[in-house]
GROMACS .gro file of C-alpha atoms in nm:
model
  176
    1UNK     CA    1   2.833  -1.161  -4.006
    2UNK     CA    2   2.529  -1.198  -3.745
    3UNK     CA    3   2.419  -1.554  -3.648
    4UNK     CA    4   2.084  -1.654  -3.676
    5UNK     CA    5   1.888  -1.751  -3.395
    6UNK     CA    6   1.721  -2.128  -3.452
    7UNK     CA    7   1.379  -2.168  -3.433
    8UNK     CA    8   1.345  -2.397  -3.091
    9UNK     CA    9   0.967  -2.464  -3.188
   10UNK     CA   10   0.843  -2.606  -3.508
   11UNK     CA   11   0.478  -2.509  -3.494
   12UNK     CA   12   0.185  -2.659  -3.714
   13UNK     CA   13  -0.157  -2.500  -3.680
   14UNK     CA   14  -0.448  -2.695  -3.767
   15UNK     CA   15  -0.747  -2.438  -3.593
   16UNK     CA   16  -0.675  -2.119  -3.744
   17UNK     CA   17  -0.782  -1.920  -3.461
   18UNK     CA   18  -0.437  -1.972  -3.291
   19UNK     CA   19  -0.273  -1.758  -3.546
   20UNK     CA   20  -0.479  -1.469  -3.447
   21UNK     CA   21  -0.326  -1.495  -3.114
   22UNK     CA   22  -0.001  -1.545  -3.298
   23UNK     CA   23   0.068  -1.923  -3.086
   24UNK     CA   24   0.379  -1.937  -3.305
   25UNK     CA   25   0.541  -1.620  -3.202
   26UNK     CA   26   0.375  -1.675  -2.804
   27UNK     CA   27   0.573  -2.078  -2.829
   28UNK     CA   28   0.889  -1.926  -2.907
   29UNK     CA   29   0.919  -1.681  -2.636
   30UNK     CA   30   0.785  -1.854  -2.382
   31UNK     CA   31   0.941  -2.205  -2.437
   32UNK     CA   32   1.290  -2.025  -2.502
   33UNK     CA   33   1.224  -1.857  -2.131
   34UNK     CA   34   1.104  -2.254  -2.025
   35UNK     CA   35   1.476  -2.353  -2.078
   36UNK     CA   36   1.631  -2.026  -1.977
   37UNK     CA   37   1.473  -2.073  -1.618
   38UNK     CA   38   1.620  -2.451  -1.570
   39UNK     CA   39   1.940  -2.358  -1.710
   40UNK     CA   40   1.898  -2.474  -2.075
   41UNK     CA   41   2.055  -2.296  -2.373
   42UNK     CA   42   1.776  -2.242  -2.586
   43UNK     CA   43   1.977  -2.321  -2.900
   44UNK     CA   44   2.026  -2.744  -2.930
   45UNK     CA   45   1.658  -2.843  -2.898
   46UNK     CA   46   1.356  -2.886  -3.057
   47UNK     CA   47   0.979  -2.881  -2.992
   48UNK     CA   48   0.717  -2.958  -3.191
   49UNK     CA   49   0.371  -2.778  -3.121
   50UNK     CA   50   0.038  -2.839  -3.204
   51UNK     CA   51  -0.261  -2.578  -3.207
   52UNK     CA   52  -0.558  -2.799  -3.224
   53UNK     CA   53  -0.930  -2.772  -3.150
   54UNK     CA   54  -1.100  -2.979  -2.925
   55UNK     CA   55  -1.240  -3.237  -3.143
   56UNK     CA   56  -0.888  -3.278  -3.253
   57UNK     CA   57  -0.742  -3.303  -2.863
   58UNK     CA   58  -1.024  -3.508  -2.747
   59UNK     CA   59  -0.885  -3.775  -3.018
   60UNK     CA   60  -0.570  -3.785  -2.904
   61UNK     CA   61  -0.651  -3.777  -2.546
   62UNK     CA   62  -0.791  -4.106  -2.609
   63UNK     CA   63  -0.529  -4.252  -2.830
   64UNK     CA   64  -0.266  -4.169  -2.569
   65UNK     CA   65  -0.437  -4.142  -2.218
   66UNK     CA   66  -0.784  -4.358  -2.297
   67UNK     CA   67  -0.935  -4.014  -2.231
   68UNK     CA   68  -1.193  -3.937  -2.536
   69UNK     CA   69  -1.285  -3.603  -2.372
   70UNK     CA   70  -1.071  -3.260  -2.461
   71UNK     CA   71  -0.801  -3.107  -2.235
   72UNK     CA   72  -0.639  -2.791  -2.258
   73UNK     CA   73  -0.275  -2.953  -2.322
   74UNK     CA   74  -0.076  -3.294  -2.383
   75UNK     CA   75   0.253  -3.339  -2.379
   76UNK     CA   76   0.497  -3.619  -2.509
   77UNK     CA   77   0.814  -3.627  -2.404
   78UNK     CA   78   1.116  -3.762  -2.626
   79UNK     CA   79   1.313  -3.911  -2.314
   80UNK     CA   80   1.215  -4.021  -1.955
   81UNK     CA   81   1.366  -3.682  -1.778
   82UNK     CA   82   1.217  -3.772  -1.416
   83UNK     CA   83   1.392  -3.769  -1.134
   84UNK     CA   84   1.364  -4.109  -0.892
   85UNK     CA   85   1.305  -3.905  -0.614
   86UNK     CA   86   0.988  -3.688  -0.527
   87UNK     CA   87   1.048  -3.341  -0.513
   88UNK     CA   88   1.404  -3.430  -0.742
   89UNK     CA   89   1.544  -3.202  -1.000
   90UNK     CA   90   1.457  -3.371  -1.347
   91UNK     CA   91   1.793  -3.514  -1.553
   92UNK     CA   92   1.864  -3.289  -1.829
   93UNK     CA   93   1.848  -3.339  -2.185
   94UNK     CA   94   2.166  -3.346  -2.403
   95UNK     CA   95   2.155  -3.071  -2.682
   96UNK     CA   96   2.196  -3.188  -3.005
   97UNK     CA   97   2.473  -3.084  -3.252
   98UNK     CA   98   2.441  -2.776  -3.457
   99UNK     CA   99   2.221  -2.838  -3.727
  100UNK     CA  100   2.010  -3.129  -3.574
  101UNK     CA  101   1.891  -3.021  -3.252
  102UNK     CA  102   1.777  -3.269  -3.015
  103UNK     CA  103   1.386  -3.372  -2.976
  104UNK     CA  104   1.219  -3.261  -2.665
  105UNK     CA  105   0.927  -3.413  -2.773
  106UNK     CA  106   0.587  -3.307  -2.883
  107UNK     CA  107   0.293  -3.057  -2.714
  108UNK     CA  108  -0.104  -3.014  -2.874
  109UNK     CA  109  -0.289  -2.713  -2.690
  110UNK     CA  110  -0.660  -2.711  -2.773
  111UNK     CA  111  -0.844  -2.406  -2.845
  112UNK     CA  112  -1.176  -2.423  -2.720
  113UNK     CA  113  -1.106  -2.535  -2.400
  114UNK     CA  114  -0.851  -2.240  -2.332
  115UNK     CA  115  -1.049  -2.030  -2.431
  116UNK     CA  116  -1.373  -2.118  -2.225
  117UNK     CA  117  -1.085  -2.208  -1.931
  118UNK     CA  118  -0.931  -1.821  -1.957
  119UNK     CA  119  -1.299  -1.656  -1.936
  120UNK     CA  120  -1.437  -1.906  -1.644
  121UNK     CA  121  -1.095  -1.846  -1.456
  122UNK     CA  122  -1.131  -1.427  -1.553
  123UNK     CA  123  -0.765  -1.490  -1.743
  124UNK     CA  124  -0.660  -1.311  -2.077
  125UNK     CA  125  -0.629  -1.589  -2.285
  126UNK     CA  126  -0.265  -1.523  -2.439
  127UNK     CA  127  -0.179  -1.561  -2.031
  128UNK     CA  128  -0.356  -1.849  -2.009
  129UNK     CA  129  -0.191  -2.041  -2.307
  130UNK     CA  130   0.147  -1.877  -2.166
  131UNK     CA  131   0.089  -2.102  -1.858
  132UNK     CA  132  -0.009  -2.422  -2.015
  133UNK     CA  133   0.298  -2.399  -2.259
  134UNK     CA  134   0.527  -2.334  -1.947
  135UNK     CA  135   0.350  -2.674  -1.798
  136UNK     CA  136   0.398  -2.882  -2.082
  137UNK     CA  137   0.708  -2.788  -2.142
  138UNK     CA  138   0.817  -2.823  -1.808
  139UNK     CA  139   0.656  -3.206  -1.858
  140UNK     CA  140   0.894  -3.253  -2.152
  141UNK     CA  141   1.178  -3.154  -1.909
  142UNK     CA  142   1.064  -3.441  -1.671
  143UNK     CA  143   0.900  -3.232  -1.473
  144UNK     CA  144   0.555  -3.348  -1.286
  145UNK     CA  145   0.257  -3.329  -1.072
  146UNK     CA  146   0.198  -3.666  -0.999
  147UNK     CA  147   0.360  -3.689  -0.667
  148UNK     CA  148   0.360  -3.415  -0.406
  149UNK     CA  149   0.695  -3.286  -0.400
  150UNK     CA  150   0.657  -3.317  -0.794
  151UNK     CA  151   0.401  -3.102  -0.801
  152UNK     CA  152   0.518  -2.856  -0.565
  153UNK     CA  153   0.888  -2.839  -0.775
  154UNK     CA  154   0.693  -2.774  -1.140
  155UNK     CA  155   0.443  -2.556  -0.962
  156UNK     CA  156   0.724  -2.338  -0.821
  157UNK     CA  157   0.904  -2.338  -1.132
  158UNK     CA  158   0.580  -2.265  -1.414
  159UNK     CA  159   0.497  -1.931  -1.108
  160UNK     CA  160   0.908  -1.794  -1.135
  161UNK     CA  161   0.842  -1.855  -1.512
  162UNK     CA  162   0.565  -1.683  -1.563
  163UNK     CA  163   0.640  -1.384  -1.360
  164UNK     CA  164   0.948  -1.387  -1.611
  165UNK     CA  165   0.704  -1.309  -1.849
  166UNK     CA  166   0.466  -1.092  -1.646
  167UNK     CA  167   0.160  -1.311  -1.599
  168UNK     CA  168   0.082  -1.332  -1.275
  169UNK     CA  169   0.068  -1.678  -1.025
  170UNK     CA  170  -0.197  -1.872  -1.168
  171UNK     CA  171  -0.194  -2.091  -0.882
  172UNK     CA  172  -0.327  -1.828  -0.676
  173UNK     CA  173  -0.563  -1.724  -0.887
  174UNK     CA  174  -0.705  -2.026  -0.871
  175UNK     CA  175  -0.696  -2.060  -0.509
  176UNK     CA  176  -0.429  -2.272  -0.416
   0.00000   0.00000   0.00000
């Protein structure tokens, strides 16, 4: 008898155009590789995706972040993961028993504004989305780029990610 491998992401499309780049299949591998890299099992969780349009994003940027503009990605983490000190390794989540894994929290990625991000930036787009599912994932983790060793931590960690999956350092790409 072969175990099954639980679905980590529970993904709900609402712009169809993210199931020509196949965002379900794209969220499993690359959050599963998310945990892998900060020494998660990637059985025990759960994450909840969106794949949303702007108009859609722009709404609850404002709800959440009094933002009524779009953004590429949001993120709402289930528990407060941060570590008190700058530059601190986040705490770590407790798994959840088999059969209810626990909530990492929630993640929206808007389409247009990837999409118009990958071609200004000279990205392929499935790269691009890679990175900003690493990044909010990593902000579900408690990771964060508010404070400078913050930022330097999750910026280290999305660039070993990523060349995990073989997309190159966005970060200096964009000329950090």
């Amino acid at each position: 008898m072969t175990a099954t491998m639980e679905q980590l992401v529970d993904t709900l499309i609402e712009d169809h155009r993210w199931d020509d780049l196949g965002l379900a299949e794209v969220a499993e591998e690359v959050m599963r590789a998310t945990l892998a890299a900060v020494g998660l099992p990637d059985d025990g969780f759960e994450i909840s995706l969106l794949g949303c349009g702007d108009r859609r994003i722009a709404e609850l940027n404002e709800d959440f972040r009094g933002k009524p503009q779009p953004t590429n990605v949001l993120s709402w983490p289930s528990d407060e993961l941060a570590s008190a000190v700058d530059g601190g390794r986040p705490l770590r989540p407790r798994r959840g028993p088999e059969g209810m894994p626990q909530e990492l929290g929630d993640i929206a990625i808007a389409w247009e504004t990837c999409e118009r991000e990958a071609a200004e930036q000279g990205k392929d787009m499935r790269d691009h989305v890679r990175h900003l599912l690493v990044h909010g994932t990593l902000h579900l983790l408690g990771y964060d780029h508010i404070r400078d060793g913050d930022a330097q931590l999750m910026e280290d960690t999305e660039t070993r990610i990523l060349a995990g999956l073989g997309v190159s350092d966005p970060y200096l790409e964009a000329g950090h």
